[in-house]
Every structure is written in C-alpha cells, then in structure tokens.
PDB file of C-alpha atoms in Angstrom:
ATOM      1  CA  MET A  82      -0.237  18.641 -14.855  1.00 47.00           C
ATOM      2  CA  MET A  83       2.439  17.982 -17.475  1.00 49.00           C
ATOM      3  CA  ARG A  84       3.748  14.435 -17.197  1.00 54.00           C
ATOM      4  CA  THR A  85       7.170  13.535 -18.500  1.00 64.00           C
ATOM      5  CA  GLN A  86       7.524  10.651 -20.932  1.00 59.00           C
ATOM      6  CA  PHE A  87       9.416   8.689 -18.255  1.00 57.00           C
ATOM      7  CA  LEU A  88       6.518   9.099 -15.817  1.00 56.00           C
ATOM      8  CA  LYS A  89       3.976   8.197 -18.522  1.00 62.00           C
ATOM      9  CA  ASP A  90       5.940   5.024 -19.257  1.00 64.00           C
ATOM     10  CA  LEU A  91       5.939   4.109 -15.541  1.00 63.00           C
ATOM     11  CA  ILE A  92       2.187   4.692 -15.357  1.00 63.00           C
ATOM     12  CA  LYS A  93       1.573   2.434 -18.388  1.00 66.00           C
ATOM     13  CA  GLN A  94       3.416  -0.352 -16.547  1.00 67.00           C
ATOM     14  CA  LEU A  95       1.524  -0.002 -13.229  1.00 76.00           C
ATOM     15  CA  SER A  96      -0.096  -3.465 -13.414  1.00 82.00           C
ATOM     16  CA  PRO A  97      -1.927  -3.212 -10.062  1.00 90.00           C
ATOM     17  CA  THR A  98      -2.205  -6.608  -8.379  1.00 92.00           C
ATOM     18  CA  LEU A  99      -4.499  -7.260  -5.435  1.00 96.00           C
ATOM     19  CA  ASP A 100      -3.236  -9.325  -2.492  1.00 96.00           C
ATOM     20  CA  GLU A 101      -5.996 -11.617  -1.184  1.00 95.00           C
ATOM     21  CA  THR A 102      -4.870 -11.182   2.434  1.00 97.00           C
ATOM     22  CA  THR A 103      -6.564  -8.598   4.629  1.00 97.00           C
ATOM     23  CA  TYR A 104      -4.210  -6.464   6.730  1.00 98.00           C
ATOM     24  CA  VAL A 105      -4.431  -4.168   9.730  1.00 98.00           C
ATOM     25  CA  TYR A 106      -2.161  -1.557  11.282  1.00 97.00           C
ATOM     26  CA  CYS A 107      -1.329  -2.199  14.938  1.00 96.00           C
ATOM     27  CA  THR A 108       1.013  -0.538  17.378  1.00 94.00           C
ATOM     28  CA  VAL A 109       2.745  -2.249  20.262  1.00 93.00           C
ATOM     29  CA  PRO A 110       4.246   0.046  22.933  1.00 93.00           C
ATOM     30  CA  LYS A 111       7.880  -0.610  23.919  1.00 90.00           C
ATOM     31  CA  ALA A 112       8.280  -3.354  21.291  1.00 90.00           C
ATOM     32  CA  LYS A 113      11.471  -3.562  19.225  1.00 86.00           C
ATOM     33  CA  TYR A 114      12.172  -5.020  15.794  1.00 86.00           C
ATOM     34  CA  GLY A 115      11.977  -8.780  15.914  1.00 86.00           C
ATOM     35  CA  ASP A 116       9.899  -8.937  19.126  1.00 87.00           C
ATOM     36  CA  LEU A 117       6.736  -9.852  17.228  1.00 90.00           C
ATOM     37  CA  GLU A 118       8.155 -11.747  14.284  1.00 90.00           C
ATOM     38  CA  HIS A 119       5.629 -14.557  14.864  1.00 92.00           C
ATOM     39  CA  LEU A 120       2.867 -12.146  13.697  1.00 92.00           C
ATOM     40  CA  LYS A 121       4.380 -12.160  10.188  1.00 89.00           C
ATOM     41  CA  PRO A 122       4.491  -8.370   9.687  1.00 94.00           C
ATOM     42  CA  ILE A 123       4.968  -7.243   6.118  1.00 94.00           C
ATOM     43  CA  VAL A 124       5.869  -3.769   7.373  1.00 93.00           C
ATOM     44  CA  SER A 125       7.434  -2.662  10.670  1.00 93.00           C
ATOM     45  CA  ILE A 126       8.083   0.945  11.604  1.00 93.00           C
ATOM     46  CA  ALA A 127       9.726   1.986  14.863  1.00 91.00           C
ATOM     47  CA  GLU A 128       8.129   5.112  16.315  1.00 92.00           C
ATOM     48  CA  LEU A 129       8.655   6.868  19.627  1.00 92.00           C
ATOM     49  CA  GLU A 130       5.287   5.538  20.834  1.00 92.00           C
ATOM     50  CA  GLY A 131       5.998   1.925  19.904  1.00 91.00           C
ATOM     51  CA  LEU A 132       6.408  -0.470  17.017  1.00 94.00           C
ATOM     52  CA  THR A 133       3.840  -0.098  14.240  1.00 95.00           C
ATOM     53  CA  LEU A 134       3.146  -3.303  12.362  1.00 96.00           C
ATOM     54  CA  VAL A 135       1.153  -4.078   9.253  1.00 97.00           C
ATOM     55  CA  ILE A 136       0.033  -7.649   9.798  1.00 97.00           C
ATOM     56  CA  PRO A 137      -2.602 -10.052   8.508  1.00 97.00           C
ATOM     57  CA  LEU A 138      -5.967  -9.516  10.194  1.00 97.00           C
ATOM     58  CA  GLU A 139      -6.019 -13.104  11.457  1.00 96.00           C
ATOM     59  CA  GLU A 140      -2.669 -12.618  13.220  1.00 95.00           C
ATOM     60  CA  ALA A 141      -3.940  -9.482  14.974  1.00 96.00           C
ATOM     61  CA  LYS A 142      -7.091 -11.275  16.121  1.00 97.00           C
ATOM     62  CA  ALA A 143      -5.125 -14.277  17.383  1.00 95.00           C
ATOM     63  CA  GLU A 144      -2.776 -11.992  19.349  1.00 94.00           C
ATOM     64  CA  GLY A 145      -5.638  -9.836  20.670  1.00 96.00           C
ATOM     65  CA  LEU A 146      -4.206  -6.624  19.200  1.00 96.00           C
ATOM     66  CA  ASP A 147      -6.338  -3.552  18.602  1.00 95.00           C
ATOM     67  CA  TYR A 148      -6.866  -2.190  15.108  1.00 95.00           C
ATOM     68  CA  TYR A 149      -9.441   0.188  13.692  1.00 85.00           C
ATOM     69  CA  ARG A 150      -9.744  -0.586  10.005  1.00 93.00           C
ATOM     70  CA  ILE A 151      -9.114  -3.440   7.599  1.00 98.00           C
ATOM     71  CA  PHE A 152      -6.956  -2.886   4.531  1.00 98.00           C
ATOM     72  CA  ARG A 153      -6.013  -4.726   1.376  1.00 98.00           C
ATOM     73  CA  ARG A 154      -2.672  -4.405  -0.364  1.00 98.00           C
ATOM     74  CA  ILE A 155      -2.413  -3.404  -4.002  1.00 96.00           C
ATOM     75  CA  THR A 156       1.049  -3.900  -5.441  1.00 93.00           C
ATOM     76  CA  LEU A 157       2.068  -1.858  -8.447  1.00 88.00           C
ATOM     77  CA  GLU A 158       3.873  -4.622 -10.301  1.00 77.00           C
ATOM     78  CA  GLY A 159       5.571  -2.393 -12.850  1.00 65.00           C
ATOM     79  CA  HIS A 160       9.258  -2.227 -11.956  1.00 55.00           C
ATOM     80  CA  SER A 161       9.724   1.258 -10.527  1.00 54.00           C
ATOM     81  CA  SER A 162      12.748   2.964  -9.108  1.00 54.00           C
ATOM     82  CA  LEU A 163      13.054   4.421  -5.626  1.00 47.00           C
ATOM     83  CA  GLU A 164      13.885   7.626  -7.499  1.00 52.00           C
ATOM     84  CA  ALA A 165      10.833   7.567  -9.806  1.00 56.00           C
ATOM     85  CA  LEU A 166       9.787  11.160  -9.309  1.00 58.00           C
ATOM     86  CA  GLY A 167       6.036  11.744  -9.280  1.00 67.00           C
ATOM     87  CA  LEU A 168       4.594   8.239  -9.540  1.00 74.00           C
ATOM     88  CA  THR A 169       3.425   8.015  -5.926  1.00 80.00           C
ATOM     89  CA  SER A 170       1.947  11.506  -6.151  1.00 82.00           C
ATOM     90  CA  VAL A 171      -0.024  10.696  -9.305  1.00 84.00           C
ATOM     91  CA  VAL A 172      -1.426   7.475  -7.859  1.00 87.00           C
ATOM     92  CA  THR A 173      -2.319   8.823  -4.416  1.00 90.00           C
ATOM     93  CA  SER A 174      -3.867  11.971  -5.923  1.00 89.00           C
ATOM     94  CA  LEU A 175      -6.022   9.856  -8.227  1.00 90.00           C
ATOM     95  CA  LEU A 176      -7.355   7.833  -5.301  1.00 94.00           C
ATOM     96  CA  ALA A 177      -7.718  10.889  -3.050  1.00 95.00           C
ATOM     97  CA  GLU A 178      -9.934  12.510  -5.704  1.00 94.00           C
ATOM     98  CA  ARG A 179     -12.238   9.516  -5.208  1.00 95.00           C
ATOM     99  CA  GLY A 180     -12.090   9.761  -1.415  1.00 97.00           C
ATOM    100  CA  ILE A 181      -9.990   6.608  -1.030  1.00 97.00           C
ATOM    101  CA  THR A 182      -7.458   6.633   1.800  1.00 93.00           C
ATOM    102  CA  THR A 183      -4.100   5.291   0.640  1.00 95.00           C
ATOM    103  CA  ASN A 184      -1.061   4.322   2.699  1.00 94.00           C
ATOM    104  CA  VAL A 185       1.921   3.767   0.422  1.00 92.00           C
ATOM    105  CA  ILE A 186       4.981   1.734   1.315  1.00 92.00           C
ATOM    106  CA  ALA A 187       7.796   1.876  -1.217  1.00 85.00           C
ATOM    107  CA  GLY A 188       9.722  -1.332  -1.534  1.00 83.00           C
ATOM    108  CA  PHE A 189      12.945  -1.653  -3.482  1.00 82.00           C
ATOM    109  CA  TYR A 190      11.156  -3.014  -6.570  1.00 82.00           C
ATOM    110  CA  HIS A 191       7.506  -2.049  -6.166  1.00 84.00           C
ATOM    111  CA  ASP A 192       5.148   0.350  -4.444  1.00 86.00           C
ATOM    112  CA  HIS A 193       2.592  -1.254  -2.125  1.00 93.00           C
ATOM    113  CA  MET A 194      -0.623   0.588  -1.432  1.00 94.00           C
ATOM    114  CA  PHE A 195      -2.875  -0.218   1.481  1.00 97.00           C
ATOM    115  CA  VAL A 196      -6.469   0.838   0.848  1.00 97.00           C
ATOM    116  CA  PRO A 197      -9.572   0.221   2.967  1.00 98.00           C
ATOM    117  CA  SER A 198     -10.927  -3.227   2.137  1.00 97.00           C
ATOM    118  CA  ASP A 199     -14.365  -1.836   1.302  1.00 97.00           C
ATOM    119  CA  ARG A 200     -12.859   0.444  -1.392  1.00 97.00           C
ATOM    120  CA  THR A 201     -10.551  -2.095  -3.023  1.00 97.00           C
ATOM    121  CA  ASP A 202     -12.607  -2.716  -6.171  1.00 97.00           C
ATOM    122  CA  GLU A 203     -12.970   1.006  -6.813  1.00 97.00           C
ATOM    123  CA  ALA A 204      -9.237   1.581  -6.275  1.00 96.00           C
ATOM    124  CA  MET A 205      -8.318  -1.244  -8.661  1.00 95.00           C
ATOM    125  CA  ARG A 206     -10.636   0.155 -11.365  1.00 94.00           C
ATOM    126  CA  ALA A 207      -9.150   3.635 -10.998  1.00 92.00           C
ATOM    127  CA  LEU A 208      -5.575   2.334 -11.213  1.00 90.00           C
ATOM    128  CA  LYS A 209      -6.311   0.230 -14.294  1.00 90.00           C
ATOM    129  CA  GLU A 210      -7.968   3.227 -15.962  1.00 88.00           C
ATOM    130  CA  LEU A 211      -4.913   5.341 -15.165  1.00 84.00           C
ATOM    131  CA  ALA A 212      -2.565   2.743 -16.671  1.00 81.00           C
ATOM    132  CA  SER A 213      -4.614   2.661 -19.866  1.00 83.00           C
ATOM    133  CA  ASN A 214      -4.622   6.487 -20.101  1.00 77.00           C
ATOM    134  CA  PRO A 215      -1.290   7.792 -18.734  1.00 65.00           C
ATOM    135  CA  ASP A 216      -1.782  11.240 -20.301  1.00 69.00           C
ATOM    136  CA  GLY A 217      -4.574  11.892 -17.788  1.00 61.00           C
TER     137      GLY A 217
END
C-alpha cells in the first residue's frame, strides 16, 4: 500500500504509551449517561440495548458487573487529527495481521486502542516497530 508523506509522518510520531490500568467493557441495560459516573468510565456509548462502559476492572468487580475479557489501553501519543485519513486502518491492520483484537476510540487529540491484556507486550512491540519503519 502506498502511504502518503503525511501518513508516514503521523506514523513516525505514534509514540505508543501503555496505561497501567486494566479495563473491561460492560453493558448496563436501561442506563443513561451519568447514571454510573461513580464507576469512572473512560468511554460511554449509548446503544439501544443499554449503556456500554469501558471502566477499570476493579470498578466492575466492586459493582458486580459482568465482563468477558480484560483489556489494556495503548494511547498513540503523537498528535493526530480526527481527519487523519488512514492512520487507524494502518494500525489496526498491523495488529490484526498478528491476531490481536483492537478496539479503537478516537479522542480529539489521540487515538486510544484497547487490546487484550495478555497481548499488550506484543502489540506495543509491533507499534514501536511500525513507528521506526513508517514505509512498511
């Protein structure tokens, strides 16, 4: 795949940073934004079935919420734009090639990737390799 110079420059600046907190995805039927603020969600998404939250594992355990897998957050510290065409695709494709599930949340300043906690080291290595070789 031909990468534009702009995209290559974004890739060079990835600077993946690992959050030490472990997170889980939970859903709470009939909940609305703000109902579960005490769980300290870093992501909330309203769906027809309920409110999906990404919360620290300890908060989910304390509240007795179900979850199926534990994730870690990798933040791509390079300052990217919400209109940075192709960056998310390059990163998720790289990890998918290695069989690593990736859930990406785009913030205003950074992309945040949630990967299974048991694959975190491998994901970090792959992202650092990508940043050092943006031409692929």
